[in-house]
mmCIF file of C-alpha atoms in Angstrom:
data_model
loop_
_atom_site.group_PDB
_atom_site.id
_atom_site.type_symbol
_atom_site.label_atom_id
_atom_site.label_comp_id
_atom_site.label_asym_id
_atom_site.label_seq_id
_atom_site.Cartn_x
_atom_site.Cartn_y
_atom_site.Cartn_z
ATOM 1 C CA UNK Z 147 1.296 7.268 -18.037
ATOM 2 C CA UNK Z 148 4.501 6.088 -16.169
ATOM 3 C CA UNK Z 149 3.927 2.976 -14.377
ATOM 4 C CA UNK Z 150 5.367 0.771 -11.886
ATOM 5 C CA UNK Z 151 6.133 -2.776 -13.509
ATOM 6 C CA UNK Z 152 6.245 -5.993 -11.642
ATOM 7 C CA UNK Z 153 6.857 -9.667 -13.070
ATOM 8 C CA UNK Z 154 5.385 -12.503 -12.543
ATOM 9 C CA UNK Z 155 1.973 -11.198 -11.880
ATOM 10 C CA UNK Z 156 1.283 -14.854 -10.134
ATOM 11 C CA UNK Z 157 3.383 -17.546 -8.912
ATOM 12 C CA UNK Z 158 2.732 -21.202 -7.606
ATOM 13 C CA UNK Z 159 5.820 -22.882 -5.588
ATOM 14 C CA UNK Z 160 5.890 -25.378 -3.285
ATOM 15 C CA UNK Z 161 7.360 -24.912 -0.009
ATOM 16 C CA UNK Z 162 11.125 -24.700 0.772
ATOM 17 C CA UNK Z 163 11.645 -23.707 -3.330
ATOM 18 C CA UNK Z 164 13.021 -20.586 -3.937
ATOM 19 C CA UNK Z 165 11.639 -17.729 -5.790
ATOM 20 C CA UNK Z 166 12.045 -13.978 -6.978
ATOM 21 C CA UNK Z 167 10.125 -11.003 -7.759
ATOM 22 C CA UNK Z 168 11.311 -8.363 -9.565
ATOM 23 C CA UNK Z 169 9.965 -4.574 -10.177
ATOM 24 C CA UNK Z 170 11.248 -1.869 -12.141
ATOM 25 C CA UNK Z 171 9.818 1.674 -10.674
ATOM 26 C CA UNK Z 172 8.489 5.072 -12.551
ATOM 27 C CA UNK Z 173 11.664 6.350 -13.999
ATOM 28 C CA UNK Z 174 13.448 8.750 -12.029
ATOM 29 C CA UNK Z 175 11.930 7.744 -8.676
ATOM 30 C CA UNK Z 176 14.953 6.952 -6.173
ATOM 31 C CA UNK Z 177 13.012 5.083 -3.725
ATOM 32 C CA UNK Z 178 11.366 1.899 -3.657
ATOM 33 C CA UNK Z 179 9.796 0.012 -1.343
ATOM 34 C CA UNK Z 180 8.683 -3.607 -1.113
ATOM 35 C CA UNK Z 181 5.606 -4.632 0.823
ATOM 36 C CA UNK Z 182 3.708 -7.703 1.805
ATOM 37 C CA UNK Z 183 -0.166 -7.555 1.634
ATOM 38 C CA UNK Z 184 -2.179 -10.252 3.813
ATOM 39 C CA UNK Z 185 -5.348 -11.472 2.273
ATOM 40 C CA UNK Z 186 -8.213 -9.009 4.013
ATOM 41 C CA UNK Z 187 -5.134 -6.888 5.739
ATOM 42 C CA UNK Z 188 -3.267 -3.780 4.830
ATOM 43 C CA UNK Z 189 0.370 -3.703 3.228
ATOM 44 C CA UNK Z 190 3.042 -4.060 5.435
ATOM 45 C CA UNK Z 191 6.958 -3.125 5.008
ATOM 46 C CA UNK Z 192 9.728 -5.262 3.549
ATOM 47 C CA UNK Z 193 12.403 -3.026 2.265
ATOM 48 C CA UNK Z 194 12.916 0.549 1.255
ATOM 49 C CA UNK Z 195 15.422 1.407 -0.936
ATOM 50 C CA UNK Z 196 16.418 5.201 -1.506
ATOM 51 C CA UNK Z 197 18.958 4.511 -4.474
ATOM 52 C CA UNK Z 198 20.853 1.864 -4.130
ATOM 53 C CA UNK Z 199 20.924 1.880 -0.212
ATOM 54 C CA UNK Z 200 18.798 0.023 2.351
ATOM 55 C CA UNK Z 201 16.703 2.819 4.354
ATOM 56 C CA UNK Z 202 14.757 0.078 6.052
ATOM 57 C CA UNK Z 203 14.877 -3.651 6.471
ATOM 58 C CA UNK Z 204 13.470 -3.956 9.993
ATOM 59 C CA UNK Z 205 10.815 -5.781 9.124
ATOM 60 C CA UNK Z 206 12.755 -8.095 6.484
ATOM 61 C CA UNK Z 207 12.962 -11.932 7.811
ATOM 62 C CA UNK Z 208 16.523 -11.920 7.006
ATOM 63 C CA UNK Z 209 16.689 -15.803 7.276
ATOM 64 C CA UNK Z 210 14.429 -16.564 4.342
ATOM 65 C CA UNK Z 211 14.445 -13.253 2.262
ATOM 66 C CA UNK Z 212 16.886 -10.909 0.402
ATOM 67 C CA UNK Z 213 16.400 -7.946 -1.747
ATOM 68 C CA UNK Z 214 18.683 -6.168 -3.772
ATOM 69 C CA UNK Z 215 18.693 -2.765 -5.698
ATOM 70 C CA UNK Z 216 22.193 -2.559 -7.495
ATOM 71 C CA UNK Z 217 22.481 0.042 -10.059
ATOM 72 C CA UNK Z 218 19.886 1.937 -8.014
ATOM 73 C CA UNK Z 219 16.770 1.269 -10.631
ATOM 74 C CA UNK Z 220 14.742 -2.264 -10.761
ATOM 75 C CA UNK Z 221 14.779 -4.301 -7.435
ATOM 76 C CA UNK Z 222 14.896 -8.558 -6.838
ATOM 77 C CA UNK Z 223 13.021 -9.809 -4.060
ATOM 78 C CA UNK Z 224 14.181 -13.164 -3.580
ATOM 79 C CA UNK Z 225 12.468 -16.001 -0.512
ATOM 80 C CA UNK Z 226 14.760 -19.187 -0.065
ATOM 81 C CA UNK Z 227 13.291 -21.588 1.015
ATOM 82 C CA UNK Z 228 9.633 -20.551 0.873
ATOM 83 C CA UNK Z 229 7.084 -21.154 3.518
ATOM 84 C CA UNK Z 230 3.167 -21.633 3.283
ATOM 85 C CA UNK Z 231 2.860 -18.517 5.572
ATOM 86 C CA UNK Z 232 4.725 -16.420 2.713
ATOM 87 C CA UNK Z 233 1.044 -16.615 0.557
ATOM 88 C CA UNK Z 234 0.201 -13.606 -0.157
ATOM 89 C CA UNK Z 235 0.900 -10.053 -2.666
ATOM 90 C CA UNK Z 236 4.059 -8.972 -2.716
ATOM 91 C CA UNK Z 237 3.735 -4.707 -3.584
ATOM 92 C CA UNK Z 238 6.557 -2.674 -4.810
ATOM 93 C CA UNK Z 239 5.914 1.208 -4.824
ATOM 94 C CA UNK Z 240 8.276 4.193 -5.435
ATOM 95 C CA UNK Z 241 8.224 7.347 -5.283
ATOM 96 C CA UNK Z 242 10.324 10.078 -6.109
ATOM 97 C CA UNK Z 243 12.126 11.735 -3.365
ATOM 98 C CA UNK Z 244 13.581 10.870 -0.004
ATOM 99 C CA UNK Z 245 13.067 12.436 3.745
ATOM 100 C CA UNK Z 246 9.606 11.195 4.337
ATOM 101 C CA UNK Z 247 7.079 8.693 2.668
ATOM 102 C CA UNK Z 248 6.041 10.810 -0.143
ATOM 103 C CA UNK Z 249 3.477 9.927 -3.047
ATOM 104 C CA UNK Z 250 3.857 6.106 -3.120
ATOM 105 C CA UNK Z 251 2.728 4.400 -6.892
ATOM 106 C CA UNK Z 252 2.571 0.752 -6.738
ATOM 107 C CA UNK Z 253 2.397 -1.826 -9.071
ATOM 108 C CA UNK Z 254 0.274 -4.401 -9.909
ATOM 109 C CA UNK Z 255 1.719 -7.153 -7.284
ATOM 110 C CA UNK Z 256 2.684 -10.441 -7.634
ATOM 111 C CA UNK Z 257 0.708 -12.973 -6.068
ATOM 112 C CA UNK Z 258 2.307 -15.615 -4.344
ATOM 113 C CA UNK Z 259 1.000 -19.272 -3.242
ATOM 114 C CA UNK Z 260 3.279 -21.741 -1.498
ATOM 115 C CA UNK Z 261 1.895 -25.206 -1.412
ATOM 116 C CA UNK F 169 -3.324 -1.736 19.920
ATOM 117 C CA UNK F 170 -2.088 -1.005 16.029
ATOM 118 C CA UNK F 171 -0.690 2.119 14.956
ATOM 119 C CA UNK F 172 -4.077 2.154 12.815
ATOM 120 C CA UNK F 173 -7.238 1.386 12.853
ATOM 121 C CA UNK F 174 -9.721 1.424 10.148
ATOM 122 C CA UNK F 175 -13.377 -0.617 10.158
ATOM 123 C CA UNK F 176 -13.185 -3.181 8.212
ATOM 124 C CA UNK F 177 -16.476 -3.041 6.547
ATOM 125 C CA UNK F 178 -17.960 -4.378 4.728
ATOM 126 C CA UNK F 179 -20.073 -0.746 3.653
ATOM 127 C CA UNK F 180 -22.398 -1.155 1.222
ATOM 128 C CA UNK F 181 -24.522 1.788 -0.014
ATOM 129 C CA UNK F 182 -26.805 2.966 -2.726
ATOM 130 C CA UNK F 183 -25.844 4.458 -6.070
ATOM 131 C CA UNK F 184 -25.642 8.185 -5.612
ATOM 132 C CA UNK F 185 -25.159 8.154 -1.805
ATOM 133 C CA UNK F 186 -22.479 9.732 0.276
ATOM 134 C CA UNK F 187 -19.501 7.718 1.651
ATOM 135 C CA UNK F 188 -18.053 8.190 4.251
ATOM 136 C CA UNK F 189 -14.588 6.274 5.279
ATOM 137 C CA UNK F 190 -12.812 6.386 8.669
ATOM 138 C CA UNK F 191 -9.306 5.487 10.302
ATOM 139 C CA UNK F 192 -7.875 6.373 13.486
ATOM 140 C CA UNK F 193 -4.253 6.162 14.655
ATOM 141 C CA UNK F 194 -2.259 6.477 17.905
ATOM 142 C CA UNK F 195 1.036 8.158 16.532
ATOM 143 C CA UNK F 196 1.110 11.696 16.874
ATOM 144 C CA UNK F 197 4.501 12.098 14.946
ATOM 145 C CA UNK F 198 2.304 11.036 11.680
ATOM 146 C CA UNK F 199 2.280 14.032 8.936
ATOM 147 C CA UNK F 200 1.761 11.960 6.002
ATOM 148 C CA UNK F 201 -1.892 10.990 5.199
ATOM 149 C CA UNK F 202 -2.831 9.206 2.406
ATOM 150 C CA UNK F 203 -5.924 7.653 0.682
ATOM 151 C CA UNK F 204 -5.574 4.541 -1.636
ATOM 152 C CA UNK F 205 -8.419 2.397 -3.924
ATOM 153 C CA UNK F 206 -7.768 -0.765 -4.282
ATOM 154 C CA UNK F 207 -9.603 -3.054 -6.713
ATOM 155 C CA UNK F 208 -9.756 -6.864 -5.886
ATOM 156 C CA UNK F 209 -6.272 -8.703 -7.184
ATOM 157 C CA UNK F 210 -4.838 -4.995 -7.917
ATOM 158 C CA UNK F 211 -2.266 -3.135 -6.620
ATOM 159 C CA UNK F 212 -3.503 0.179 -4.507
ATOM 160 C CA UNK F 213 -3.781 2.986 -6.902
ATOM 161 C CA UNK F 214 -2.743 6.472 -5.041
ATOM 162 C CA UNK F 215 -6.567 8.748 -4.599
ATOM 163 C CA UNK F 216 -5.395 11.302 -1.737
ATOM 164 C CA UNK F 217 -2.228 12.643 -0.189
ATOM 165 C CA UNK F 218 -1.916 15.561 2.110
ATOM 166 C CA UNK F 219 0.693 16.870 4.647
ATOM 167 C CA UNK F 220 -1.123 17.500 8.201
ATOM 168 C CA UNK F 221 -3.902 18.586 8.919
ATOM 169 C CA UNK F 222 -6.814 19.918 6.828
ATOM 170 C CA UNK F 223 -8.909 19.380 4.273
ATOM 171 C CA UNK F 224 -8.035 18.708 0.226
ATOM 172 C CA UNK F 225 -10.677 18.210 -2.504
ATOM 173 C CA UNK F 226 -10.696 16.125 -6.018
ATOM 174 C CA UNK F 227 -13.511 16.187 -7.648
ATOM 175 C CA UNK F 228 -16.130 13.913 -5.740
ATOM 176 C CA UNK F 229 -13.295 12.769 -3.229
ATOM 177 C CA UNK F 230 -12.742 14.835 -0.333
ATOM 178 C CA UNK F 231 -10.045 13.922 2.569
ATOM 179 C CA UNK F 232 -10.145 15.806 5.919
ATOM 180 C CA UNK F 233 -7.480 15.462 8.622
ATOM 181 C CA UNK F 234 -7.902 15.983 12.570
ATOM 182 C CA UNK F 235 -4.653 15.386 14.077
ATOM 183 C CA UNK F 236 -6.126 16.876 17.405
ATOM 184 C CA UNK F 237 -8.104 14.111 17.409
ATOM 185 C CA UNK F 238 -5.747 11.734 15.167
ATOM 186 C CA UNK F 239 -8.392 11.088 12.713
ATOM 187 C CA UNK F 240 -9.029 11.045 9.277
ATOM 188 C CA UNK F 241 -11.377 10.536 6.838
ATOM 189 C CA UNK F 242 -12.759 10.172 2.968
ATOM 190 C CA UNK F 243 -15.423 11.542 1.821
ATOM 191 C CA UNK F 244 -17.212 9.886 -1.693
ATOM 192 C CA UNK F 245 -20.153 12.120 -3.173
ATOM 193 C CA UNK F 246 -22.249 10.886 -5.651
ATOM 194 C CA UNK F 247 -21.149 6.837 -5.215
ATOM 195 C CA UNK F 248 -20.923 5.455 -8.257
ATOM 196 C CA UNK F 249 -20.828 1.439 -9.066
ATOM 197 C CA UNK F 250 -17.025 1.969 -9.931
ATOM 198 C CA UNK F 251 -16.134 2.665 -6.682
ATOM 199 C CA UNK F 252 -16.530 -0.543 -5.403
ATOM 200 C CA UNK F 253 -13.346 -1.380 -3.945
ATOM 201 C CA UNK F 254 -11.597 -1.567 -0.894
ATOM 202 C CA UNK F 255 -10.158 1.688 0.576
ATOM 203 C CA UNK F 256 -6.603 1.261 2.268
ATOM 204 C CA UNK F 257 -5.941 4.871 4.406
ATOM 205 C CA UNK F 258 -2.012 4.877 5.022
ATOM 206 C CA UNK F 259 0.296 7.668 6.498
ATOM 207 C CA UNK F 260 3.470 8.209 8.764
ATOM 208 C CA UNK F 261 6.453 10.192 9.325
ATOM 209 C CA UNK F 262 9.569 8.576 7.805
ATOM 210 C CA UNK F 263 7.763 5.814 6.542
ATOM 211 C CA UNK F 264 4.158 4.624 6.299
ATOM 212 C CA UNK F 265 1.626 2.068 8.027
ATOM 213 C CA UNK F 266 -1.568 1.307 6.857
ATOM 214 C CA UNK F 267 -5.079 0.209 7.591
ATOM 215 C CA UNK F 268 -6.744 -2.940 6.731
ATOM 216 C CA UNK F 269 -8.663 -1.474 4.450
ATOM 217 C CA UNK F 270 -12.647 -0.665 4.294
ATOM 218 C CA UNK F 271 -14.341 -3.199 1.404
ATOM 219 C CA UNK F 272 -17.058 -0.628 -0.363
ATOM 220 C CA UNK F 273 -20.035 -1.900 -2.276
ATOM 221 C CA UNK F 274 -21.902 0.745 -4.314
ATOM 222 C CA UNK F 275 -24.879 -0.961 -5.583
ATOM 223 C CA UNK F 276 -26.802 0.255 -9.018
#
């Protein structure tokens, strides 16, 4: 069964280091989306690609983090410099077409602590 | 006031008993509703996904939608101990918001 990949599953930093997430999608699904899950709260938007484009980056802290989806397949999150507030699961999903949010699979998440 | 609003829980029921899971929202452009399990250090694994309003069946999982009354819900029959998890609803127009999630315990 296809599945959305994401690597590392965990990572340890310590503030103001940099670090990067990457996720590779269900083949053939043009959009992706990055999301932030809260300990105890729901996910909540990064990024949506739909190909290689940005649909959405509203809710992106463009100061501190940067994503990137060139040849339109895997995606690069990237935080410079980390904070302690950016603890938490970092979610990629995709799903297959565009014009609405569709079926959304995610991955497993990466888990991030900033000490 | 968020977009939406699901009890947090925690629900903890029986082994064979019906569930029944809840979320409310304030946006009546929403025509995306989805149901999602989530398993503790797991991503949210897709259970339910319907467009407006009405009900849609899967086996012991049913999801209803009320957009008169902009609420939805998720019906478990027959719990089991494997559904212990926490239940994200999501759903939206052009893009989707979701709940905090409801933590379920279904004990043996």
């Amino acid at each position: 069964e296809a599945e959305v990949a994401q690597s590392p599953r965990y990572k340890i930093t310590e503030k103001s280091q940099a670090v990067a997430f990457w996720c590779d999608p269900i083949s053939g699904h043009a959009t992706l989306y990055w999301y932030r899950q809260i300990l105890g709260q729901g996910p909540e938007l990064l990024v949506q690609f739909q190909d290689e484009s940005v649909v959405d980056d509203s809710q992106l802290p463009k100061d501190r983090f940067s994503a990137e989806r060139l040849k339109g397949v895997d995606s690069t999150l990237k935080i410079q410099p980390a904070e302690l507030g950016d603890s938490a699961m970092y979610l990629c999903a995709s799903s297959f077409g565009a014009g609405g949010p569709g079926e959304q699979f995610f991955g497993p998440g990466t888990r991030l602590t900033v000490l | 006031q968020k977009e939406v609003e699901q009890d947090p829980g925690p629900l903890s029921v029986p082994e064979g008993a019906i569930v029944s899971l809840n979320c409310t929202y304030s946006n009546s452009a929403f025509q995306y509703f989805m149901w999602y399990r989530q398993y503790s250090r797991k991503g949210p694994e897709l259970l339910m996904y319907t467009y407006s309003s009405g009900n849609k069946e899967d086996g012991r999982f049913t999801a209803q939608v009320d957009k008169s009354s902009k609420y939805i819900s998720l019906f478990i029959r027959d719990s089991q101990p494997s559904d212990s998890a926490t239940y994200l609803c999501a759903m939206g127009e052009l893009d989707m918001r979701f709940g905090a999630g409801t933590r379920l315990t279904v004990k043996p």
